[in-house]
């Protein structure tokens, strides 16, 4: 962990020889059970059990009762097993800013489990952030501006182009299956003449936890806005495509432009308030996806962290 914080994830450390059997026993011993412990602690780190990849399914079956597919996910991942994916495949020298997984969607996973298959050579921590604290850290002007919600815009190509294709995004090559999914999401969509798909979705900027009632910052405006990418990357994109044709874009719900300074404040204050979880091979991290946002610090050498999700 880094920085002096009033909160940190609850660590459960191996006491015997580690492995999946001991970890599953320790889960059973959590005060009040796993569900209550996760709400109470927000995040649980299982250290020193050295769970092997051949044992991972057994552990995930306990941590995530109903593993979900990453349908409508916007970040690049590779599926490596039964609804188990690589964490976001993004160049190692860059930071991935704080976010709650799929907060742009009409439904999102309630919890996430991360598993370290290969320890980073250096850096590569997963920062986690109390999303209620994130909300409180923003200027009143910013919170008020976002009170009406946000509009997410996706331009998903048909197999060749910038960003993800609609086939990868929805894990299907059937247009009808995509339309069935979108009909239930409240989104608007339009198939383009070149075979690409444009999707627009209006979502709230905050939500409340179903158990605690805590109001939390819960959107990905800073990740979908060009200002969140940094000046150099934003300029490169602007030279290639007009803003309304970017792979993903965000505005206020009424279509109004979100000022870049709002975006950088959201990004920077989230990262500043986060607590880093460092990785050792075989560790697992379980988080409540509404109470906590997460990201990724830059790293060197190899790093392989897998992720699975559950409702």
PDB file of C-alpha atoms in Angstrom:
ATOM      1  CA  UNK A   1       0.000   0.000   0.000  1.00  0.00           C
ATOM      2  CA  UNK A   2       1.112   3.582  -0.577  1.00  0.00           C
ATOM      3  CA  UNK A   3       0.388   6.858   1.180  1.00  0.00           C
ATOM      4  CA  UNK A   4      -1.144   7.339   4.595  1.00  0.00           C
ATOM      5  CA  UNK A   5      -4.822   6.431   4.384  1.00  0.00           C
ATOM      6  CA  UNK A   6      -7.719   6.039   6.772  1.00  0.00           C
ATOM      7  CA  UNK A   7      -8.880   2.987   4.837  1.00  0.00           C
ATOM      8  CA  UNK A   8      -7.205   0.027   3.159  1.00  0.00           C
ATOM      9  CA  UNK A   9      -8.481  -3.314   1.854  1.00  0.00           C
ATOM     10  CA  UNK A  10      -8.793  -6.068   4.443  1.00  0.00           C
ATOM     11  CA  UNK A  11      -5.991  -8.617   4.065  1.00  0.00           C
ATOM     12  CA  UNK A  12      -6.495 -12.335   4.626  1.00  0.00           C
ATOM     13  CA  UNK A  13      -3.094 -14.035   4.848  1.00  0.00           C
ATOM     14  CA  UNK A  14      -2.239 -17.698   4.480  1.00  0.00           C
ATOM     15  CA  UNK A  15      -1.364 -19.400   7.770  1.00  0.00           C
ATOM     16  CA  UNK A  16      -0.578 -22.977   6.738  1.00  0.00           C
ATOM     17  CA  UNK A  17       0.669 -23.988   3.337  1.00  0.00           C
ATOM     18  CA  UNK A  18      -1.518 -21.919   1.102  1.00  0.00           C
ATOM     19  CA  UNK A  19      -3.327 -23.136  -1.973  1.00  0.00           C
ATOM     20  CA  UNK A  20      -7.006 -23.154  -2.841  1.00  0.00           C
ATOM     21  CA  UNK A  21      -8.062 -25.476   0.012  1.00  0.00           C
ATOM     22  CA  UNK A  22      -6.776 -23.157   2.718  1.00  0.00           C
ATOM     23  CA  UNK A  23      -8.124 -20.076   0.969  1.00  0.00           C
ATOM     24  CA  UNK A  24     -11.617 -21.581   0.701  1.00  0.00           C
ATOM     25  CA  UNK A  25     -11.488 -22.471   4.393  1.00  0.00           C
ATOM     26  CA  UNK A  26     -10.529 -18.909   5.285  1.00  0.00           C
ATOM     27  CA  UNK A  27     -13.419 -17.568   3.208  1.00  0.00           C
ATOM     28  CA  UNK A  28     -15.794 -19.728   5.265  1.00  0.00           C
ATOM     29  CA  UNK A  29     -14.313 -18.217   8.453  1.00  0.00           C
ATOM     30  CA  UNK A  30     -14.971 -14.576   7.499  1.00  0.00           C
ATOM     31  CA  UNK A  31     -17.049 -12.774  10.109  1.00  0.00           C
ATOM     32  CA  UNK A  32     -20.667 -12.780   8.929  1.00  0.00           C
ATOM     33  CA  UNK A  33     -19.808 -14.626   5.716  1.00  0.00           C
ATOM     34  CA  UNK A  34     -18.294 -13.479   2.439  1.00  0.00           C
ATOM     35  CA  UNK A  35     -21.111 -11.156   1.326  1.00  0.00           C
ATOM     36  CA  UNK A  36     -21.254  -9.257   4.616  1.00  0.00           C
ATOM     37  CA  UNK A  37     -17.459  -9.048   4.834  1.00  0.00           C
ATOM     38  CA  UNK A  38     -17.187  -7.575   1.349  1.00  0.00           C
ATOM     39  CA  UNK A  39     -19.766  -4.868   2.047  1.00  0.00           C
ATOM     40  CA  UNK A  40     -18.139  -4.102   5.390  1.00  0.00           C
ATOM     41  CA  UNK A  41     -14.553  -4.009   4.107  1.00  0.00           C
ATOM     42  CA  UNK A  42     -15.209  -2.916   0.484  1.00  0.00           C
ATOM     43  CA  UNK A  43     -12.265  -5.052  -0.657  1.00  0.00           C
ATOM     44  CA  UNK A  44     -10.593  -8.286   0.430  1.00  0.00           C
ATOM     45  CA  UNK A  45      -7.005  -9.208  -0.480  1.00  0.00           C
ATOM     46  CA  UNK A  46      -6.019 -12.891  -0.207  1.00  0.00           C
ATOM     47  CA  UNK A  47      -2.230 -13.027   0.220  1.00  0.00           C
ATOM     48  CA  UNK A  48       0.317 -15.808   0.408  1.00  0.00           C
ATOM     49  CA  UNK A  49      -2.001 -18.631  -0.644  1.00  0.00           C
ATOM     50  CA  UNK A  50      -0.096 -18.954  -3.933  1.00  0.00           C
ATOM     51  CA  UNK A  51      -3.169 -20.169  -5.773  1.00  0.00           C
ATOM     52  CA  UNK A  52      -2.171 -21.775  -9.061  1.00  0.00           C
ATOM     53  CA  UNK A  53      -3.946 -21.166 -12.341  1.00  0.00           C
ATOM     54  CA  UNK A  54      -5.179 -24.770 -12.216  1.00  0.00           C
ATOM     55  CA  UNK A  55      -6.952 -23.948  -8.915  1.00  0.00           C
ATOM     56  CA  UNK A  56      -8.407 -20.625  -9.992  1.00  0.00           C
ATOM     57  CA  UNK A  57     -11.817 -21.863 -11.121  1.00  0.00           C
ATOM     58  CA  UNK A  58     -12.494 -23.427  -7.709  1.00  0.00           C
ATOM     59  CA  UNK A  59     -11.739 -20.169  -5.939  1.00  0.00           C
ATOM     60  CA  UNK A  60     -13.672 -18.002  -8.386  1.00  0.00           C
ATOM     61  CA  UNK A  61     -16.708 -20.269  -8.044  1.00  0.00           C
ATOM     62  CA  UNK A  62     -16.798 -19.291  -4.360  1.00  0.00           C
ATOM     63  CA  UNK A  63     -15.941 -15.614  -4.742  1.00  0.00           C
ATOM     64  CA  UNK A  64     -18.174 -15.003  -7.759  1.00  0.00           C
ATOM     65  CA  UNK A  65     -21.374 -17.085  -7.569  1.00  0.00           C
ATOM     66  CA  UNK A  66     -22.455 -16.178 -11.112  1.00  0.00           C
ATOM     67  CA  UNK A  67     -19.591 -15.240 -13.414  1.00  0.00           C
ATOM     68  CA  UNK A  68     -20.572 -12.810 -16.153  1.00  0.00           C
ATOM     69  CA  UNK A  69     -19.387 -12.413 -19.730  1.00  0.00           C
ATOM     70  CA  UNK A  70     -17.824  -9.056 -20.613  1.00  0.00           C
ATOM     71  CA  UNK A  71     -20.638  -8.157 -23.025  1.00  0.00           C
ATOM     72  CA  UNK A  72     -20.735  -4.435 -23.957  1.00  0.00           C
ATOM     73  CA  UNK A  73     -17.329  -3.990 -22.354  1.00  0.00           C
ATOM     74  CA  UNK A  74     -15.330  -1.128 -23.847  1.00  0.00           C
ATOM     75  CA  UNK A  75     -11.743  -2.020 -22.901  1.00  0.00           C
ATOM     76  CA  UNK A  76      -9.511  -4.434 -24.852  1.00  0.00           C
ATOM     77  CA  UNK A  77      -9.307  -7.844 -23.162  1.00  0.00           C
ATOM     78  CA  UNK A  78      -8.700 -11.462 -24.109  1.00  0.00           C
ATOM     79  CA  UNK A  79     -10.994 -14.219 -22.873  1.00  0.00           C
ATOM     80  CA  UNK A  80      -8.851 -16.960 -21.315  1.00  0.00           C
ATOM     81  CA  UNK A  81     -11.427 -19.257 -19.696  1.00  0.00           C
ATOM     82  CA  UNK A  82     -14.981 -19.537 -18.443  1.00  0.00           C
ATOM     83  CA  UNK A  83     -15.809 -15.814 -18.264  1.00  0.00           C
ATOM     84  CA  UNK A  84     -12.260 -15.086 -17.120  1.00  0.00           C
ATOM     85  CA  UNK A  85     -10.419 -12.319 -18.971  1.00  0.00           C
ATOM     86  CA  UNK A  86      -7.095 -10.559 -19.042  1.00  0.00           C
ATOM     87  CA  UNK A  87      -7.183  -7.209 -17.305  1.00  0.00           C
ATOM     88  CA  UNK A  88      -7.233  -4.257 -19.696  1.00  0.00           C
ATOM     89  CA  UNK A  89      -4.567  -4.679 -22.357  1.00  0.00           C
ATOM     90  CA  UNK A  90      -3.074  -1.201 -22.326  1.00  0.00           C
ATOM     91  CA  UNK A  91       0.602  -0.240 -22.815  1.00  0.00           C
ATOM     92  CA  UNK A  92       2.514  -0.785 -19.551  1.00  0.00           C
ATOM     93  CA  UNK A  93       3.976   2.724 -19.398  1.00  0.00           C
ATOM     94  CA  UNK A  94       0.524   4.302 -18.999  1.00  0.00           C
ATOM     95  CA  UNK A  95      -1.742   4.670 -15.981  1.00  0.00           C
ATOM     96  CA  UNK A  96      -5.316   3.429 -16.202  1.00  0.00           C
ATOM     97  CA  UNK A  97      -7.405   5.951 -14.316  1.00  0.00           C
ATOM     98  CA  UNK A  98      -9.973   5.109 -11.666  1.00  0.00           C
ATOM     99  CA  UNK A  99     -13.321   3.677 -12.717  1.00  0.00           C
ATOM    100  CA  UNK A 100     -16.123   1.362 -11.620  1.00  0.00           C
ATOM    101  CA  UNK A 101     -16.381  -1.503 -14.082  1.00  0.00           C
ATOM    102  CA  UNK A 102     -19.027  -0.906 -16.778  1.00  0.00           C
ATOM    103  CA  UNK A 103     -20.571   2.056 -14.967  1.00  0.00           C
ATOM    104  CA  UNK A 104     -21.567   3.291 -18.443  1.00  0.00           C
ATOM    105  CA  UNK A 105     -23.862   0.273 -18.952  1.00  0.00           C
ATOM    106  CA  UNK A 106     -27.484  -0.292 -17.922  1.00  0.00           C
ATOM    107  CA  UNK A 107     -26.352  -3.160 -15.686  1.00  0.00           C
ATOM    108  CA  UNK A 108     -22.925  -3.699 -14.196  1.00  0.00           C
ATOM    109  CA  UNK A 109     -21.127  -6.369 -12.184  1.00  0.00           C
ATOM    110  CA  UNK A 110     -21.645  -6.181  -8.422  1.00  0.00           C
ATOM    111  CA  UNK A 111     -18.184  -7.511  -7.664  1.00  0.00           C
ATOM    112  CA  UNK A 112     -14.858  -8.150  -9.378  1.00  0.00           C
ATOM    113  CA  UNK A 113     -12.091 -10.615  -8.622  1.00  0.00           C
ATOM    114  CA  UNK A 114      -8.507 -10.023  -9.783  1.00  0.00           C
ATOM    115  CA  UNK A 115      -5.888 -12.775  -9.827  1.00  0.00           C
ATOM    116  CA  UNK A 116      -2.138 -12.330 -10.250  1.00  0.00           C
ATOM    117  CA  UNK A 117      -0.824 -15.032 -12.574  1.00  0.00           C
ATOM    118  CA  UNK A 118       2.530 -13.263 -13.149  1.00  0.00           C
ATOM    119  CA  UNK A 119       3.894 -10.695 -10.705  1.00  0.00           C
ATOM    120  CA  UNK A 120       4.933  -7.379 -12.321  1.00  0.00           C
ATOM    121  CA  UNK A 121       8.631  -6.768 -12.767  1.00  0.00           C
ATOM    122  CA  UNK A 122       8.133  -3.381 -11.130  1.00  0.00           C
ATOM    123  CA  UNK A 123       5.132  -1.197 -10.349  1.00  0.00           C
ATOM    124  CA  UNK A 124       1.824  -2.433 -11.722  1.00  0.00           C
ATOM    125  CA  UNK A 125      -0.224  -2.013  -8.534  1.00  0.00           C
ATOM    126  CA  UNK A 126      -4.011  -1.973  -8.739  1.00  0.00           C
ATOM    127  CA  UNK A 127      -5.172   1.252  -7.050  1.00  0.00           C
ATOM    128  CA  UNK A 128      -8.590   1.103  -5.398  1.00  0.00           C
ATOM    129  CA  UNK A 129     -10.682   4.072  -4.308  1.00  0.00           C
ATOM    130  CA  UNK A 130     -13.698   4.600  -2.085  1.00  0.00           C
ATOM    131  CA  UNK A 131     -16.174   5.945  -4.669  1.00  0.00           C
ATOM    132  CA  UNK A 132     -18.052   7.974  -2.036  1.00  0.00           C
ATOM    133  CA  UNK A 133     -14.758   9.675  -1.155  1.00  0.00           C
ATOM    134  CA  UNK A 134     -14.174  10.330  -4.863  1.00  0.00           C
ATOM    135  CA  UNK A 135     -17.553  12.065  -5.106  1.00  0.00           C
ATOM    136  CA  UNK A 136     -16.805  14.178  -2.019  1.00  0.00           C
ATOM    137  CA  UNK A 137     -13.373  15.153  -3.411  1.00  0.00           C
ATOM    138  CA  UNK A 138     -14.875  16.902  -6.457  1.00  0.00           C
ATOM    139  CA  UNK A 139     -15.674  20.602  -6.497  1.00  0.00           C
ATOM    140  CA  UNK A 140     -19.372  21.440  -5.967  1.00  0.00           C
ATOM    141  CA  UNK A 141     -19.401  23.037  -9.428  1.00  0.00           C
ATOM    142  CA  UNK A 142     -18.401  19.718 -11.013  1.00  0.00           C
ATOM    143  CA  UNK A 143     -20.884  17.646  -9.018  1.00  0.00           C
ATOM    144  CA  UNK A 144     -23.677  20.045  -9.960  1.00  0.00           C
ATOM    145  CA  UNK A 145     -22.740  20.034 -13.645  1.00  0.00           C
ATOM    146  CA  UNK A 146     -23.008  16.237 -13.728  1.00  0.00           C
ATOM    147  CA  UNK A 147     -26.281  16.051 -11.780  1.00  0.00           C
ATOM    148  CA  UNK A 148     -28.291  15.533 -14.971  1.00  0.00           C
ATOM    149  CA  UNK A 149     -26.204  12.538 -16.020  1.00  0.00           C
ATOM    150  CA  UNK A 150     -24.000  11.800 -19.018  1.00  0.00           C
ATOM    151  CA  UNK A 151     -24.402  10.582 -22.592  1.00  0.00           C
ATOM    152  CA  UNK A 152     -21.996   7.875 -23.760  1.00  0.00           C
ATOM    153  CA  UNK A 153     -21.375   7.557 -27.502  1.00  0.00           C
ATOM    154  CA  UNK A 154     -19.730   4.520 -29.118  1.00  0.00           C
ATOM    155  CA  UNK A 155     -18.682   4.111 -32.740  1.00  0.00           C
ATOM    156  CA  UNK A 156     -17.984   0.399 -33.117  1.00  0.00           C
ATOM    157  CA  UNK A 157     -16.382  -0.661 -36.384  1.00  0.00           C
ATOM    158  CA  UNK A 158     -17.216  -3.793 -38.384  1.00  0.00           C
ATOM    159  CA  UNK A 159     -13.846  -5.498 -37.999  1.00  0.00           C
ATOM    160  CA  UNK A 160     -11.333  -2.880 -39.077  1.00  0.00           C
ATOM    161  CA  UNK A 161     -10.724   0.524 -37.516  1.00  0.00           C
ATOM    162  CA  UNK A 162      -9.840   2.284 -34.277  1.00  0.00           C
ATOM    163  CA  UNK A 163     -11.147   0.875 -31.023  1.00  0.00           C
ATOM    164  CA  UNK A 164     -13.227  -2.278 -30.632  1.00  0.00           C
ATOM    165  CA  UNK A 165     -15.504  -3.841 -33.226  1.00  0.00           C
ATOM    166  CA  UNK A 166     -19.167  -4.402 -32.433  1.00  0.00           C
ATOM    167  CA  UNK A 167     -18.489  -8.147 -32.723  1.00  0.00           C
ATOM    168  CA  UNK A 168     -15.849  -8.040 -29.980  1.00  0.00           C
ATOM    169  CA  UNK A 169     -17.883  -5.647 -27.836  1.00  0.00           C
ATOM    170  CA  UNK A 170     -20.984  -7.842 -27.763  1.00  0.00           C
ATOM    171  CA  UNK A 171     -19.214 -11.227 -28.180  1.00  0.00           C
ATOM    172  CA  UNK A 172     -21.379 -12.158 -31.173  1.00  0.00           C
ATOM    173  CA  UNK A 173     -21.374 -11.777 -34.958  1.00  0.00           C
ATOM    174  CA  UNK A 174     -25.193 -11.702 -35.105  1.00  0.00           C
ATOM    175  CA  UNK A 175     -26.776  -8.279 -35.535  1.00  0.00           C
ATOM    176  CA  UNK A 176     -30.041  -9.556 -34.139  1.00  0.00           C
ATOM    177  CA  UNK A 177     -28.380 -10.605 -30.884  1.00  0.00           C
ATOM    178  CA  UNK A 178     -26.816  -7.141 -30.557  1.00  0.00           C
ATOM    179  CA  UNK A 179     -30.177  -5.461 -31.147  1.00  0.00           C
ATOM    180  CA  UNK A 180     -31.876  -7.709 -28.586  1.00  0.00           C
ATOM    181  CA  UNK A 181     -29.272  -6.703 -26.014  1.00  0.00           C
ATOM    182  CA  UNK A 182     -29.569  -3.003 -26.811  1.00  0.00           C
ATOM    183  CA  UNK A 183     -33.375  -3.038 -26.720  1.00  0.00           C
ATOM    184  CA  UNK A 184     -33.186  -4.012 -23.066  1.00  0.00           C
ATOM    185  CA  UNK A 185     -30.560  -1.403 -22.243  1.00  0.00           C
ATOM    186  CA  UNK A 186     -32.417   1.803 -22.997  1.00  0.00           C
ATOM    187  CA  UNK A 187     -29.776   2.733 -25.579  1.00  0.00           C
ATOM    188  CA  UNK A 188     -30.316   4.251 -29.014  1.00  0.00           C
ATOM    189  CA  UNK A 189     -28.407   2.709 -31.917  1.00  0.00           C
ATOM    190  CA  UNK A 190     -27.930   3.024 -35.647  1.00  0.00           C
ATOM    191  CA  UNK A 191     -26.202   0.706 -38.118  1.00  0.00           C
ATOM    192  CA  UNK A 192     -24.001   2.728 -40.457  1.00  0.00           C
ATOM    193  CA  UNK A 193     -23.566   2.202 -44.195  1.00  0.00           C
ATOM    194  CA  UNK A 194     -20.022   0.880 -43.693  1.00  0.00           C
ATOM    195  CA  UNK A 195     -21.274  -1.841 -41.317  1.00  0.00           C
ATOM    196  CA  UNK A 196     -20.261  -0.042 -38.138  1.00  0.00           C
ATOM    197  CA  UNK A 197     -22.600   0.560 -35.212  1.00  0.00           C
ATOM    198  CA  UNK A 198     -23.245   3.819 -33.347  1.00  0.00           C
ATOM    199  CA  UNK A 199     -24.668   3.482 -29.837  1.00  0.00           C
ATOM    200  CA  UNK A 200     -25.772   6.315 -27.524  1.00  0.00           C
ATOM    201  CA  UNK A 201     -26.722   5.751 -23.887  1.00  0.00           C
ATOM    202  CA  UNK A 202     -27.782   8.248 -21.208  1.00  0.00           C
ATOM    203  CA  UNK A 203     -26.786   7.211 -17.682  1.00  0.00           C
ATOM    204  CA  UNK A 204     -26.642   8.865 -14.246  1.00  0.00           C
ATOM    205  CA  UNK A 205     -23.306  10.179 -12.978  1.00  0.00           C
ATOM    206  CA  UNK A 206     -23.795   8.748  -9.476  1.00  0.00           C
ATOM    207  CA  UNK A 207     -25.563   5.766  -7.947  1.00  0.00           C
ATOM    208  CA  UNK A 208     -26.342   4.393  -4.493  1.00  0.00           C
ATOM    209  CA  UNK A 209     -25.094   1.130  -3.067  1.00  0.00           C
ATOM    210  CA  UNK A 210     -28.004  -1.340  -2.718  1.00  0.00           C
ATOM    211  CA  UNK A 211     -27.038  -2.335   0.840  1.00  0.00           C
ATOM    212  CA  UNK A 212     -25.362   0.673   2.454  1.00  0.00           C
ATOM    213  CA  UNK A 213     -27.248   3.385   0.564  1.00  0.00           C
ATOM    214  CA  UNK A 214     -24.007   5.337   0.097  1.00  0.00           C
ATOM    215  CA  UNK A 215     -24.025   7.698  -2.885  1.00  0.00           C
ATOM    216  CA  UNK A 216     -20.936   7.194  -5.036  1.00  0.00           C
ATOM    217  CA  UNK A 217     -19.337   8.717  -8.118  1.00  0.00           C
ATOM    218  CA  UNK A 218     -20.239   6.167 -10.794  1.00  0.00           C
ATOM    219  CA  UNK A 219     -19.434   7.067 -14.382  1.00  0.00           C
ATOM    220  CA  UNK A 220     -16.546   6.916 -16.820  1.00  0.00           C
ATOM    221  CA  UNK A 221     -16.686  10.421 -18.225  1.00  0.00           C
ATOM    222  CA  UNK A 222     -12.966  10.982 -17.709  1.00  0.00           C
ATOM    223  CA  UNK A 223     -12.063   7.776 -19.582  1.00  0.00           C
ATOM    224  CA  UNK A 224     -14.409   8.445 -22.514  1.00  0.00           C
ATOM    225  CA  UNK A 225     -13.469  12.121 -22.958  1.00  0.00           C
ATOM    226  CA  UNK A 226     -10.431  13.084 -25.102  1.00  0.00           C
ATOM    227  CA  UNK A 227      -9.143  15.349 -22.313  1.00  0.00           C
ATOM    228  CA  UNK A 228      -8.679  12.271 -20.130  1.00  0.00           C
ATOM    229  CA  UNK A 229      -6.185  10.826 -22.603  1.00  0.00           C
ATOM    230  CA  UNK A 230      -3.627  13.615 -22.276  1.00  0.00           C
ATOM    231  CA  UNK A 231      -2.929  16.425 -24.722  1.00  0.00           C
ATOM    232  CA  UNK A 232      -0.649  14.471 -27.071  1.00  0.00           C
ATOM    233  CA  UNK A 233      -2.979  11.484 -27.535  1.00  0.00           C
ATOM    234  CA  UNK A 234      -6.034  13.725 -27.857  1.00  0.00           C
ATOM    235  CA  UNK A 235      -4.297  15.790 -30.546  1.00  0.00           C
ATOM    236  CA  UNK A 236      -3.326  12.644 -32.473  1.00  0.00           C
ATOM    237  CA  UNK A 237      -6.921  11.416 -32.420  1.00  0.00           C
ATOM    238  CA  UNK A 238      -8.265  14.823 -33.463  1.00  0.00           C
ATOM    239  CA  UNK A 239      -5.953  14.723 -36.499  1.00  0.00           C
ATOM    240  CA  UNK A 240      -7.429  11.384 -37.576  1.00  0.00           C
ATOM    241  CA  UNK A 241     -11.137  11.676 -36.760  1.00  0.00           C
ATOM    242  CA  UNK A 242     -13.708  14.359 -35.950  1.00  0.00           C
ATOM    243  CA  UNK A 243     -14.865  14.247 -32.349  1.00  0.00           C
ATOM    244  CA  UNK A 244     -18.263  12.690 -33.111  1.00  0.00           C
ATOM    245  CA  UNK A 245     -16.573   9.770 -34.911  1.00  0.00           C
ATOM    246  CA  UNK A 246     -14.158   8.772 -32.144  1.00  0.00           C
ATOM    247  CA  UNK A 247     -14.473   5.144 -30.979  1.00  0.00           C
ATOM    248  CA  UNK A 248     -15.958   6.483 -27.742  1.00  0.00           C
ATOM    249  CA  UNK A 249     -17.033   9.902 -26.579  1.00  0.00           C
ATOM    250  CA  UNK A 250     -19.053  11.421 -23.747  1.00  0.00           C
ATOM    251  CA  UNK A 251     -21.140  14.570 -23.264  1.00  0.00           C
ATOM    252  CA  UNK A 252     -23.582  15.780 -20.661  1.00  0.00           C
ATOM    253  CA  UNK A 253     -26.943  14.021 -20.969  1.00  0.00           C
ATOM    254  CA  UNK A 254     -28.399  16.912 -23.013  1.00  0.00           C
ATOM    255  CA  UNK A 255     -25.517  16.737 -25.485  1.00  0.00           C
ATOM    256  CA  UNK A 256     -23.649  19.662 -23.979  1.00  0.00           C
ATOM    257  CA  UNK A 257     -19.863  19.622 -24.023  1.00  0.00           C
ATOM    258  CA  UNK A 258     -18.056  18.550 -20.835  1.00  0.00           C
ATOM    259  CA  UNK A 259     -15.209  21.006 -20.118  1.00  0.00           C
ATOM    260  CA  UNK A 260     -11.769  19.442 -20.229  1.00  0.00           C
ATOM    261  CA  UNK A 261     -10.851  20.907 -16.838  1.00  0.00           C
ATOM    262  CA  UNK A 262     -13.744  18.983 -15.250  1.00  0.00           C
ATOM    263  CA  UNK A 263     -12.408  15.800 -16.789  1.00  0.00           C
ATOM    264  CA  UNK A 264      -8.856  16.265 -15.531  1.00  0.00           C
ATOM    265  CA  UNK A 265     -10.107  17.140 -12.050  1.00  0.00           C
ATOM    266  CA  UNK A 266     -12.140  13.931 -11.914  1.00  0.00           C
ATOM    267  CA  UNK A 267      -9.200  11.838 -13.153  1.00  0.00           C
ATOM    268  CA  UNK A 268      -6.513  13.409 -10.997  1.00  0.00           C
ATOM    269  CA  UNK A 269      -8.422  13.573  -7.714  1.00  0.00           C
ATOM    270  CA  UNK A 270      -9.440   9.959  -8.104  1.00  0.00           C
ATOM    271  CA  UNK A 271      -5.861   8.798  -8.605  1.00  0.00           C
ATOM    272  CA  UNK A 272      -4.579  10.983  -5.765  1.00  0.00           C
ATOM    273  CA  UNK A 273      -7.035   9.490  -3.241  1.00  0.00           C
ATOM    274  CA  UNK A 274      -6.532   5.857  -4.283  1.00  0.00           C
ATOM    275  CA  UNK A 275      -4.811   3.130  -2.234  1.00  0.00           C
ATOM    276  CA  UNK A 276      -2.405   0.843  -4.112  1.00  0.00           C
ATOM    277  CA  UNK A 277      -2.690  -2.945  -3.892  1.00  0.00           C
ATOM    278  CA  UNK A 278       0.665  -4.464  -4.858  1.00  0.00           C
ATOM    279  CA  UNK A 279       0.782  -7.876  -6.504  1.00  0.00           C
ATOM    280  CA  UNK A 280       2.516 -11.140  -5.651  1.00  0.00           C
ATOM    281  CA  UNK A 281       2.036 -14.262  -7.728  1.00  0.00           C
ATOM    282  CA  UNK A 282      -1.072 -16.208  -6.718  1.00  0.00           C
ATOM    283  CA  UNK A 283      -2.719 -13.284  -4.863  1.00  0.00           C
ATOM    284  CA  UNK A 284      -6.405 -12.455  -5.318  1.00  0.00           C
ATOM    285  CA  UNK A 285      -8.287  -9.205  -4.801  1.00  0.00           C
ATOM    286  CA  UNK A 286     -12.088  -9.107  -4.455  1.00  0.00           C
ATOM    287  CA  UNK A 287     -13.846  -5.731  -4.625  1.00  0.00           C
ATOM    288  CA  UNK A 288     -17.373  -4.387  -4.380  1.00  0.00           C
ATOM    289  CA  UNK A 289     -17.739  -2.705  -7.784  1.00  0.00           C
ATOM    290  CA  UNK A 290     -20.104   0.013  -6.547  1.00  0.00           C
ATOM    291  CA  UNK A 291     -18.313   0.975  -3.340  1.00  0.00           C
ATOM    292  CA  UNK A 292     -14.860   0.933  -4.957  1.00  0.00           C
ATOM    293  CA  UNK A 293     -13.319   2.176  -8.181  1.00  0.00           C
ATOM    294  CA  UNK A 294     -10.100   0.650  -9.484  1.00  0.00           C
ATOM    295  CA  UNK A 295      -7.323   1.375 -11.982  1.00  0.00           C
ATOM    296  CA  UNK A 296      -3.748   0.353 -12.833  1.00  0.00           C
ATOM    297  CA  UNK A 297      -0.347   1.889 -12.154  1.00  0.00           C
ATOM    298  CA  UNK A 298       2.384   1.735 -14.842  1.00  0.00           C
ATOM    299  CA  UNK A 299       4.732  -1.257 -14.717  1.00  0.00           C
ATOM    300  CA  UNK A 300       7.898  -2.741 -16.105  1.00  0.00           C
ATOM    301  CA  UNK A 301       8.649  -6.316 -17.084  1.00  0.00           C
ATOM    302  CA  UNK A 302       5.933  -8.928 -17.264  1.00  0.00           C
ATOM    303  CA  UNK A 303       2.542  -8.581 -15.588  1.00  0.00           C
ATOM    304  CA  UNK A 304      -0.447 -10.872 -16.011  1.00  0.00           C
ATOM    305  CA  UNK A 305      -3.514 -10.124 -13.944  1.00  0.00           C
ATOM    306  CA  UNK A 306      -6.779 -11.868 -14.758  1.00  0.00           C
ATOM    307  CA  UNK A 307     -10.241 -10.577 -13.913  1.00  0.00           C
ATOM    308  CA  UNK A 308     -13.707 -12.091 -13.553  1.00  0.00           C
ATOM    309  CA  UNK A 309     -17.030 -10.472 -12.695  1.00  0.00           C
ATOM    310  CA  UNK A 310     -20.259 -11.437 -10.975  1.00  0.00           C
ATOM    311  CA  UNK A 311     -23.737 -10.022 -10.469  1.00  0.00           C
TER     312      UNK A 311
END
